[in-house]
């Protein structure tokens, strides 16, 4: 009997060890291939210059800027809405409230929708409906907003990340001990005062890391912006919300499928992938640093 | 008997379908220490939390009967719960200081009441810490995190925090149950001092503690108030058999 249990335990340890090694190997494999492929191409000039000669030469500067603008605008839309919704769900809604249950259902459903559907929705709703409406009302039918641009792509991306933000922020808020809320309420604080002075400060690190992780997920998505604003090539940086923009993820797709000579652009593809990975890695690292710093501060 | 500060009439409380308090009627005198004793799950903490409407936070609680404070039923619709809780301080079983400095913990209550004058806040904080007999220990650490204090200090800090909003009543839910004997002794001394100015209601698991610090004792069992009276009388000559069985250690 004892032997049998030991065999079972050993098997489990072996299996989990194998899984760890497998995952590490896959990750190291991917990174090695990308770094080996792109290391010769990557340089300061590559990061700061425009693509040239039909994408066969030059750099990826506009794609970096476009991605950064997209991420910033998306966060400006998704984070406030997400945080407010999460606060409502965690602090105000009763357990059996119909509104809260409806929101939760909607959030769960949104989180499972494939990202290409968000892209189609953005095209149909933001461009064909909202944008066209704005053109009709403000520009007497002249075409300005009823076409793909930075604003609509950011809004579409915001919709995609919204459920992730809501879920992670709500989780962060729920880690604040109930005793602290009670202490505040027992001192005669209102619910809002309690949220503002105890709950939010107490979960700030979780809120920040949650939103950063959500945002970094959005930064790597391509499907939602395919129809809503990403451009194949632009000679200028976007100057306003109604301009199209270039994007790192989309650029990789373009390079690997649409360029005149795919094999010749391979080093550029690897280097671009490196930059995109680095960008999400930096975002994730920021989240980790914030989390550990706050943890130390609490003690 | 002194003037009645808190009175309940036929107070019954249900958690969903489960009855937690059954028609409790009691009169708690002003500026005295009243202890609630009884075995776990007898309803004494639940009863304490009806006195400042903390049970409002729990879904599915149904309350009938009355809780009168200074003759006013606090479950009436026109009662503002927020104002009510300013009048009634509460100290919890587990000390629960905010993750803020000692000063900001004490100043929390005054600040939410709109006091922002630094000099005034300093006065309030110092007075509250003096009254909670912890001033000498923390006067040089006002800007340190409250979480760096020892468990006993944290609990007295929480008492000071509740004093800073100048309540008339202080509810204590087993305030010393997680503390060592020395810290417990300090809390008990403090309670003795505080009753000069405040009406104190304390839930305790520890019968010796109830006997030491309280003027009146209420014995709860299975959601009912079995016996209420002067502490000395209840512990020496209880009128009801169940009370006697409990205090002599035959059950509970």
Coordinates of C-alpha atoms in Angstrom, one line a residue:
Chain A
X1 CA 0.0 0.0 0.0
X2 CA 2.7 2.4 1.0
X3 CA 4.8 1.5 -2.0
X4 CA 1.8 2.1 -4.3
X5 CA 1.4 5.6 -2.8
X6 CA 5.0 6.3 -3.3
X7 CA 4.9 5.3 -6.9
X8 CA 1.9 7.6 -7.4
X9 CA 3.7 10.5 -5.8
X10 CA 6.8 9.9 -7.8
X11 CA 4.9 9.7 -11.0
X12 CA 3.2 13.0 -10.2
X13 CA 6.6 14.7 -9.5
X14 CA 8.0 13.2 -12.7
X15 CA 5.0 14.5 -14.7
X16 CA 5.1 18.0 -13.4
X17 CA 8.9 18.1 -13.8
X18 CA 8.5 17.0 -17.4
X19 CA 5.8 19.7 -18.0
X20 CA 8.0 22.4 -16.6
X21 CA 10.9 21.3 -18.8
X22 CA 8.7 21.1 -21.9
X23 CA 7.3 24.6 -21.4
X24 CA 10.7 26.1 -20.7
X25 CA 12.1 24.3 -23.8
X26 CA 9.3 25.6 -26.0
X27 CA 9.8 29.2 -24.8
X28 CA 13.6 29.0 -25.1
X29 CA 13.2 27.5 -28.6
X30 CA 11.0 30.2 -29.8
X31 CA 13.2 33.0 -28.4
X32 CA 16.3 31.4 -29.8
X33 CA 14.9 31.2 -33.3
X34 CA 13.6 34.8 -33.2
X35 CA 16.8 36.2 -31.8
X36 CA 19.1 34.3 -34.1
X37 CA 17.0 35.3 -37.1
X38 CA 16.6 39.0 -36.2
X39 CA 19.9 39.9 -34.4
X40 CA 21.7 41.0 -37.6
X41 CA 18.8 43.3 -38.6
X42 CA 18.1 44.9 -35.4
X43 CA 19.7 48.3 -34.8
X44 CA 19.0 51.8 -33.6
X45 CA 18.4 52.8 -37.2
X46 CA 16.0 49.9 -37.7
X47 CA 13.9 51.2 -34.8
X48 CA 13.9 54.8 -36.0
X49 CA 13.5 54.7 -39.7
X50 CA 10.6 54.2 -42.1
X51 CA 10.3 51.0 -44.3
X52 CA 11.9 51.4 -47.7
X53 CA 11.9 49.8 -51.1
X54 CA 8.6 47.9 -50.7
X55 CA 9.3 46.8 -47.2
X56 CA 12.5 45.0 -48.3
X57 CA 14.7 47.5 -46.5
X58 CA 14.5 50.2 -43.9
X59 CA 13.0 50.1 -40.4
X60 CA 9.7 49.9 -38.5
X61 CA 9.5 53.3 -36.8
X62 CA 5.9 54.1 -37.9
X63 CA 4.7 50.7 -36.7
X64 CA 6.2 51.2 -33.3
X65 CA 4.7 54.7 -33.0
X66 CA 1.3 53.4 -34.3
X67 CA 1.3 50.5 -31.8
X68 CA 2.2 52.9 -28.9
X69 CA -0.6 55.3 -29.9
X70 CA -3.1 52.4 -30.2
X71 CA -2.2 51.0 -26.8
X72 CA -2.4 54.5 -25.2
X73 CA -5.8 55.4 -26.7
X74 CA -7.1 51.9 -26.0
X75 CA -6.1 52.2 -22.3
X76 CA -7.6 55.6 -22.0
X77 CA -10.9 54.1 -23.0
X78 CA -10.8 50.6 -21.5
X79 CA -9.2 51.3 -18.1
X80 CA -11.6 53.9 -16.7
X81 CA -14.7 52.0 -17.8
X82 CA -13.2 48.7 -16.6
X83 CA -12.2 50.0 -13.2
X84 CA -15.6 51.7 -12.6
X85 CA -17.5 48.6 -13.6
X86 CA -15.3 46.4 -11.4
X87 CA -15.8 48.7 -8.5
X88 CA -19.6 48.5 -9.0
X89 CA -19.5 44.7 -9.3
X90 CA -17.3 44.2 -6.2
X91 CA -18.5 46.9 -3.9
X92 CA -22.0 48.0 -4.8
X93 CA -23.9 45.2 -6.5
X94 CA -25.7 42.7 -4.3
X95 CA -24.9 39.1 -4.8
X96 CA -28.2 38.4 -6.4
X97 CA -28.7 41.7 -8.2
X98 CA -30.0 41.2 -11.6
X99 CA -28.0 44.0 -13.1
X100 CA -24.7 42.6 -11.7
X101 CA -25.5 39.1 -12.9
X102 CA -26.3 40.6 -16.4
X103 CA -23.0 42.5 -16.4
X104 CA -21.1 39.4 -15.3
X105 CA -22.7 37.3 -18.0
X106 CA -21.9 40.0 -20.6
X107 CA -18.3 40.2 -19.4
X108 CA -17.9 36.4 -19.6
X109 CA -19.4 36.3 -23.0
X110 CA -17.3 39.1 -24.3
X111 CA -14.2 37.4 -23.1
X112 CA -14.9 34.3 -25.2
X113 CA -15.7 36.2 -28.4
X114 CA -12.9 35.6 -31.0
X115 CA -11.0 38.8 -31.7
X116 CA -11.8 38.8 -35.4
X117 CA -15.5 39.2 -34.5
X118 CA -14.5 42.3 -32.5
X119 CA -12.9 43.6 -35.7
X120 CA -16.0 43.0 -37.7
X121 CA -18.1 44.6 -35.0
X122 CA -15.8 47.6 -35.0
X123 CA -16.2 47.9 -38.8
X124 CA -20.0 47.6 -38.6
X125 CA -20.6 49.7 -35.5
X126 CA -17.9 52.3 -35.2
X127 CA -17.2 52.9 -38.9
X128 CA -20.4 52.2 -40.8
X129 CA -22.7 53.4 -38.0
X130 CA -21.1 55.9 -35.6
X131 CA -18.6 57.2 -38.1
X132 CA -21.1 57.5 -41.0
X133 CA -23.5 59.1 -38.6
X134 CA -20.9 61.7 -37.5
X135 CA -20.1 62.5 -41.2
X136 CA -23.8 63.0 -41.9
X137 CA -24.5 65.2 -39.0
X138 CA -21.3 67.3 -38.8
X139 CA -19.8 67.2 -42.3
X140 CA -22.9 67.0 -44.4
X141 CA -22.0 63.7 -45.8
X142 CA -18.3 64.3 -46.6
X143 CA -16.2 61.3 -45.8
X144 CA -14.0 61.6 -42.8
X145 CA -15.0 59.4 -39.9
X146 CA -16.7 56.6 -41.8
X147 CA -13.4 54.9 -42.6
X148 CA -10.8 53.0 -40.7
X149 CA -8.7 55.1 -38.4
X150 CA -6.8 55.3 -35.2
X151 CA -9.8 56.2 -33.1
X152 CA -12.0 53.3 -34.2
X153 CA -9.2 50.8 -34.0
X154 CA -8.5 51.9 -30.4
X155 CA -12.2 51.7 -29.5
X156 CA -12.4 48.3 -31.0
X157 CA -9.3 47.2 -29.1
X158 CA -10.7 48.7 -25.9
X159 CA -13.8 46.6 -26.2
X160 CA -11.6 43.5 -26.6
X161 CA -9.6 44.3 -23.5
X162 CA -12.5 45.6 -21.4
X163 CA -13.6 42.2 -20.0
X164 CA -10.0 41.3 -19.0
X165 CA -9.6 44.6 -17.2
X166 CA -12.9 44.2 -15.4
X167 CA -12.2 40.6 -14.2
X168 CA -8.7 41.4 -13.0
X169 CA -9.6 44.6 -11.3
X170 CA -12.6 43.0 -9.6
X171 CA -10.3 40.2 -8.3
X172 CA -7.9 42.8 -7.0
X173 CA -10.6 44.7 -5.2
X174 CA -11.9 41.5 -3.6
X175 CA -8.5 40.8 -2.0
X176 CA -9.1 43.8 0.4
X177 CA -10.1 42.2 3.7
X178 CA -13.8 42.7 4.7
X179 CA -12.6 43.8 8.2
X180 CA -11.1 47.0 6.7
X181 CA -14.4 47.9 5.1
X182 CA -16.2 47.2 8.3
X183 CA -13.7 49.3 10.3
X184 CA -14.3 52.2 7.9
X185 CA -18.1 51.9 7.9
X186 CA -18.1 51.6 11.7
X187 CA -16.4 54.9 11.9
X188 CA -19.3 56.5 10.1
X189 CA -17.8 56.5 6.6
X190 CA -20.1 56.2 3.6
X191 CA -19.7 53.4 1.1
X192 CA -18.1 55.7 -1.4
X193 CA -15.7 57.1 1.3
X194 CA -14.8 53.5 2.1
X195 CA -14.1 52.7 -1.5
X196 CA -12.1 55.8 -2.1
X197 CA -10.0 55.8 1.0
X198 CA -9.6 52.1 1.9
X199 CA -10.6 49.8 -0.9
X200 CA -8.9 51.5 -3.8
X201 CA -5.6 52.3 -2.0
X202 CA -5.6 48.8 -0.7
X203 CA -5.9 47.2 -4.1
X204 CA -4.0 49.7 -6.1
X205 CA -1.1 47.3 -7.0
X206 CA -3.6 44.7 -8.1
X207 CA -5.6 47.2 -10.2
X208 CA -2.4 48.4 -11.8
X209 CA -1.0 45.0 -12.6
X210 CA -4.3 43.8 -13.8
X211 CA -4.8 46.6 -16.2
X212 CA -1.2 46.4 -17.5
X213 CA -1.5 42.7 -18.2
X214 CA -4.8 43.4 -20.0
X215 CA -3.2 46.2 -22.0
X216 CA -0.2 44.1 -22.9
X217 CA -2.5 41.4 -24.2
X218 CA -4.2 43.9 -26.4
X219 CA -0.9 45.3 -27.7
X220 CA -0.2 42.0 -29.5
X221 CA -3.7 41.6 -31.1
X222 CA -4.0 42.1 -34.8
X223 CA -7.4 40.8 -35.8
X224 CA -9.5 43.7 -34.3
X225 CA -7.6 46.3 -36.2
X226 CA -7.5 44.6 -39.6
X227 CA -10.7 46.3 -40.7
X228 CA -10.7 49.2 -38.4
X229 CA -7.5 51.2 -38.9
X230 CA -4.3 49.4 -39.5
X231 CA -2.5 50.4 -42.7
X232 CA -0.3 48.4 -45.0
X233 CA 2.1 51.3 -45.5
X234 CA 2.1 55.0 -44.7
X235 CA 4.6 57.5 -45.6
X236 CA 3.7 59.7 -42.6
X237 CA 3.0 59.2 -39.0
X238 CA -0.7 59.5 -38.0
X239 CA -1.4 63.2 -37.2
X240 CA -4.9 62.9 -35.9
X241 CA -7.4 60.4 -34.6
X242 CA -8.9 60.2 -38.1
X243 CA -5.7 58.9 -39.7
X244 CA -4.8 55.4 -40.3
X245 CA -1.7 53.9 -38.6
X246 CA 0.8 51.1 -38.9
X247 CA 1.1 48.4 -36.3
X248 CA 3.8 45.9 -35.3
X249 CA 1.6 42.8 -35.3
X250 CA 0.0 43.8 -38.6
X251 CA 3.4 44.6 -40.0
X252 CA 4.7 41.1 -39.3
X253 CA 1.7 39.7 -41.1
X254 CA 2.3 42.0 -44.1
X255 CA 6.0 41.2 -44.3
X256 CA 5.4 37.5 -44.2
X257 CA 2.5 37.3 -46.7
X258 CA 2.3 40.4 -48.8
X259 CA 5.8 41.6 -49.5
X260 CA 7.4 41.2 -53.0
X261 CA 10.0 38.7 -51.7
X262 CA 9.1 37.0 -48.5
X263 CA 12.4 35.2 -48.1
X264 CA 14.3 38.4 -48.4
X265 CA 12.3 40.1 -45.6
X266 CA 12.8 37.2 -43.2
X267 CA 15.4 39.1 -41.1
X268 CA 13.1 42.1 -40.9
X269 CA 10.2 39.8 -39.8
X270 CA 12.4 38.3 -37.0
X271 CA 13.6 41.7 -35.9
X272 CA 10.0 43.1 -35.9
X273 CA 8.8 40.1 -33.9
X274 CA 11.6 40.8 -31.4
X275 CA 10.5 44.3 -31.0
X276 CA 6.9 43.3 -30.4
X277 CA 7.9 40.6 -27.9
X278 CA 10.1 43.1 -26.1
X279 CA 7.3 45.6 -25.9
X280 CA 4.9 43.1 -24.3
X281 CA 7.7 41.8 -22.1
X282 CA 8.4 45.3 -20.8
X283 CA 4.8 45.8 -20.0
X284 CA 4.6 42.5 -18.2
X285 CA 7.8 43.3 -16.3
X286 CA 6.4 46.6 -15.2
X287 CA 3.4 44.8 -13.8
X288 CA 5.6 42.4 -11.9
X289 CA 7.8 45.2 -10.5
X290 CA 4.7 47.1 -9.4
X291 CA 3.3 44.1 -7.7
X292 CA 6.4 43.2 -5.8
X293 CA 7.0 46.7 -4.7
X294 CA 3.5 47.1 -3.3
X295 CA 3.8 43.8 -1.5
X296 CA 6.9 45.0 0.2
X297 CA 5.3 48.3 1.1
X298 CA 2.3 46.6 2.8
X299 CA 4.5 44.7 5.3
Chain B
X1 CA -29.7 51.4 37.9
X2 CA -28.4 54.2 35.8
X3 CA -30.2 55.7 32.8
X4 CA -30.9 53.3 29.9
X5 CA -28.7 54.0 26.9
X6 CA -29.6 51.1 24.7
X7 CA -32.8 49.2 24.8
X8 CA -34.0 46.3 22.6
X9 CA -37.6 45.1 22.4
X10 CA -38.4 41.7 21.0
X11 CA -35.4 41.8 18.7
X12 CA -35.5 38.8 16.3
X13 CA -33.0 38.2 13.6
X14 CA -33.0 35.7 10.8
X15 CA -30.1 34.7 8.5
X16 CA -32.2 33.5 5.6
X17 CA -34.4 30.9 7.2
X18 CA -32.2 30.4 10.2
X19 CA -33.2 32.2 13.4
X20 CA -30.1 33.7 15.0
X21 CA -31.8 35.9 17.7
X22 CA -35.1 35.1 19.2
X23 CA -37.1 38.0 20.7
X24 CA -34.3 39.6 22.7
X25 CA -35.3 42.4 25.1
X26 CA -32.7 44.1 27.2
X27 CA -31.9 47.5 28.7
X28 CA -28.3 48.5 28.7
X29 CA -27.3 51.2 31.2
X30 CA -25.3 54.3 30.3
X31 CA -21.6 54.7 31.2
X32 CA -21.3 51.1 32.4
X33 CA -19.7 48.1 31.0
X34 CA -22.1 45.4 29.9
X35 CA -20.7 42.0 28.9
X36 CA -22.3 39.5 26.6
X37 CA -21.3 35.9 27.4
X38 CA -22.4 32.6 26.0
X39 CA -21.1 29.7 24.0
X40 CA -20.0 30.0 20.4
X41 CA -22.9 30.6 18.0
X42 CA -25.2 31.7 20.7
X43 CA -25.9 35.0 18.9
X44 CA -24.0 37.4 21.2
X45 CA -21.9 38.8 18.4
X46 CA -24.8 39.0 16.0
X47 CA -26.7 40.9 18.7
X48 CA -23.8 43.3 19.2
X49 CA -23.8 44.0 15.4
X50 CA -27.5 44.9 15.4
X51 CA -26.7 47.8 17.7
X52 CA -24.8 49.7 15.1
X53 CA -26.6 48.1 12.1
X54 CA -23.4 46.3 10.9
X55 CA -25.6 43.4 10.0
X56 CA -27.0 45.6 7.2
X57 CA -23.9 44.6 5.2
X58 CA -24.8 40.9 5.2
X59 CA -27.3 39.9 2.6
X60 CA -30.5 38.0 3.6
X61 CA -30.7 39.3 7.1
X62 CA -34.2 40.0 8.4
X63 CA -34.8 41.9 11.6
X64 CA -37.9 42.5 13.5
X65 CA -38.5 44.3 16.8
X66 CA -36.8 47.5 18.0
X67 CA -33.4 48.8 19.0
X68 CA -33.7 52.1 20.8
X69 CA -30.7 54.3 21.4
X70 CA -31.5 57.2 23.6
X71 CA -35.1 56.3 23.0
X72 CA -34.9 56.4 19.2
X73 CA -35.5 53.3 17.1
X74 CA -32.4 53.0 14.9
X75 CA -34.2 50.7 12.4
X76 CA -36.7 53.4 11.5
X77 CA -36.5 54.5 7.9
X78 CA -35.6 58.1 8.6
X79 CA -32.5 57.1 10.6
X80 CA -29.2 57.9 8.7
X81 CA -27.0 54.8 9.3
X82 CA -23.8 56.8 8.6
X83 CA -24.6 59.3 11.4
X84 CA -25.7 56.5 13.7
X85 CA -22.3 54.8 13.3
X86 CA -20.5 58.0 14.2
X87 CA -22.2 57.9 17.5
X88 CA -21.4 54.2 18.1
X89 CA -17.8 53.1 17.9
X90 CA -16.9 49.5 17.2
X91 CA -13.8 47.5 18.0
X92 CA -13.5 44.2 16.3
X93 CA -12.2 40.8 17.3
X94 CA -9.2 40.9 14.9
X95 CA -7.5 44.3 15.1
X96 CA -8.0 45.9 11.7
X97 CA -5.8 49.0 11.3
X98 CA -5.7 50.5 7.8
X99 CA -2.5 50.2 5.9
X100 CA -1.7 53.8 6.7
X101 CA 0.4 55.6 9.3
X102 CA -0.6 55.6 13.0
X103 CA -1.6 59.3 12.6
X104 CA -3.7 58.7 9.5
X105 CA -5.5 55.8 11.1
X106 CA -6.7 57.9 14.0
X107 CA -7.4 60.9 11.7
X108 CA -9.5 58.7 9.4
X109 CA -12.8 59.3 11.2
X110 CA -12.3 63.1 11.8
X111 CA -11.3 63.5 8.1
X112 CA -14.3 61.8 6.7
X113 CA -16.3 64.2 8.9
X114 CA -14.7 67.1 7.1
X115 CA -12.0 68.1 9.6
X116 CA -8.9 69.0 7.6
X117 CA -7.2 71.6 9.7
X118 CA -3.8 70.1 10.6
X119 CA -3.6 71.6 14.1
X120 CA -7.1 70.4 15.0
X121 CA -6.3 67.0 13.6
X122 CA -3.2 66.8 15.7
X123 CA -5.2 67.7 18.8
X124 CA -7.8 65.0 18.1
X125 CA -5.2 62.4 17.4
X126 CA -3.2 63.1 20.5
X127 CA -6.3 63.1 22.7
X128 CA -7.6 59.9 21.3
X129 CA -4.2 58.2 21.7
X130 CA -4.0 59.4 25.3
X131 CA -7.5 58.1 26.1
X132 CA -6.6 54.8 24.6
X133 CA -3.5 54.8 26.8
X134 CA -1.1 54.2 23.9
X135 CA 0.2 57.7 23.4
X136 CA 3.5 57.1 25.2
X137 CA 4.2 54.1 23.1
X138 CA 3.5 55.6 19.7
X139 CA 4.1 59.3 20.1
X140 CA 7.5 59.0 18.2
X141 CA 6.1 56.7 15.6
X142 CA 3.0 58.7 14.4
X143 CA 4.2 58.5 10.8
X144 CA 5.2 54.8 10.9
X145 CA 2.8 52.3 9.4
X146 CA 0.2 51.1 11.9
X147 CA 0.9 47.6 10.7
X148 CA 4.4 47.8 12.3
X149 CA 2.8 47.9 15.8
X150 CA 2.4 44.8 17.9
X151 CA -0.9 43.0 18.0
X152 CA -1.9 44.5 21.4
X153 CA -0.8 48.0 20.3
X154 CA -2.8 47.6 17.1
X155 CA -5.9 46.8 19.0
X156 CA -5.5 49.8 21.3
X157 CA -4.9 51.9 18.2
X158 CA -8.2 50.6 16.8
X159 CA -9.8 51.7 20.1
X160 CA -8.2 55.1 19.8
X161 CA -9.4 55.3 16.2
X162 CA -13.0 54.8 17.3
X163 CA -12.6 57.3 20.1
X164 CA -11.5 60.0 17.6
X165 CA -15.0 60.3 16.2
X166 CA -16.3 61.0 19.8
X167 CA -18.8 58.2 20.1
X168 CA -21.1 57.8 23.0
X169 CA -21.2 54.0 22.9
X170 CA -18.3 51.6 22.1
X171 CA -19.1 48.1 21.0
X172 CA -16.3 45.6 21.4
X173 CA -16.5 42.2 19.8
X174 CA -14.1 40.0 21.7
X175 CA -11.4 42.7 21.6
X176 CA -8.8 40.7 23.5
X177 CA -9.4 37.2 22.2
X178 CA -6.3 37.2 20.0
X179 CA -4.0 38.9 22.5
X180 CA -1.4 37.7 25.0
X181 CA -2.2 38.1 28.8
X182 CA -0.2 41.3 29.2
X183 CA -1.9 43.1 26.3
X184 CA -5.3 41.7 27.5
X185 CA -4.6 43.3 30.9
X186 CA -3.9 46.6 29.2
X187 CA -7.1 46.5 27.3
X188 CA -9.1 45.6 30.4
X189 CA -7.6 48.5 32.3
X190 CA -8.4 50.7 29.4
X191 CA -12.0 49.6 29.4
X192 CA -12.2 50.4 33.1
X193 CA -11.0 53.9 32.4
X194 CA -13.3 54.4 29.4
X195 CA -16.5 53.6 31.1
X196 CA -16.3 57.0 32.9
X197 CA -17.2 58.6 29.6
X198 CA -18.6 55.9 27.4
X199 CA -21.2 53.2 27.4
X200 CA -19.4 50.0 26.7
X201 CA -20.8 46.8 25.4
X202 CA -18.4 43.9 25.1
X203 CA -18.7 40.4 23.8
X204 CA -16.4 38.0 25.4
X205 CA -15.6 34.4 25.4
X206 CA -13.8 34.6 28.6
X207 CA -16.0 34.4 31.7
X208 CA -13.3 35.6 34.1
X209 CA -12.9 38.6 31.9
X210 CA -16.6 39.4 32.0
X211 CA -16.5 39.0 35.8
X212 CA -13.5 41.3 36.1
X213 CA -14.5 44.2 33.9
X214 CA -18.3 44.4 33.6
X215 CA -21.0 45.9 35.7
X216 CA -23.8 44.0 34.0
X217 CA -23.7 40.7 32.2
X218 CA -26.1 39.1 29.7
X219 CA -26.0 35.4 29.1
X220 CA -27.0 34.2 25.6
X221 CA -27.8 30.7 24.6
X222 CA -29.1 29.5 21.3
X223 CA -30.2 33.0 20.2
X224 CA -32.0 33.8 23.3
X225 CA -31.2 36.1 26.2
X226 CA -31.3 33.7 29.1
X227 CA -30.4 36.0 31.9
X228 CA -29.4 39.6 32.4
X229 CA -28.4 41.3 35.6
X230 CA -25.6 42.8 37.7
X231 CA -22.4 40.9 37.0
X232 CA -21.7 40.1 40.7
X233 CA -25.2 38.7 41.1
X234 CA -25.2 36.8 37.9
X235 CA -21.9 35.1 38.6
X236 CA -22.6 34.4 42.3
X237 CA -26.3 33.7 42.4
X238 CA -27.7 33.1 39.0
X239 CA -31.4 32.8 38.9
X240 CA -31.6 30.4 36.0
X241 CA -30.2 26.9 35.9
X242 CA -28.7 27.2 32.4
X243 CA -26.7 30.3 33.5
X244 CA -25.4 28.4 36.5
X245 CA -24.5 25.4 34.3
X246 CA -22.6 27.7 31.9
X247 CA -20.7 29.7 34.4
X248 CA -19.7 26.7 36.5
X249 CA -18.3 25.1 33.3
X250 CA -20.8 22.3 32.9
X251 CA -21.2 23.1 29.2
X252 CA -20.1 25.6 26.6

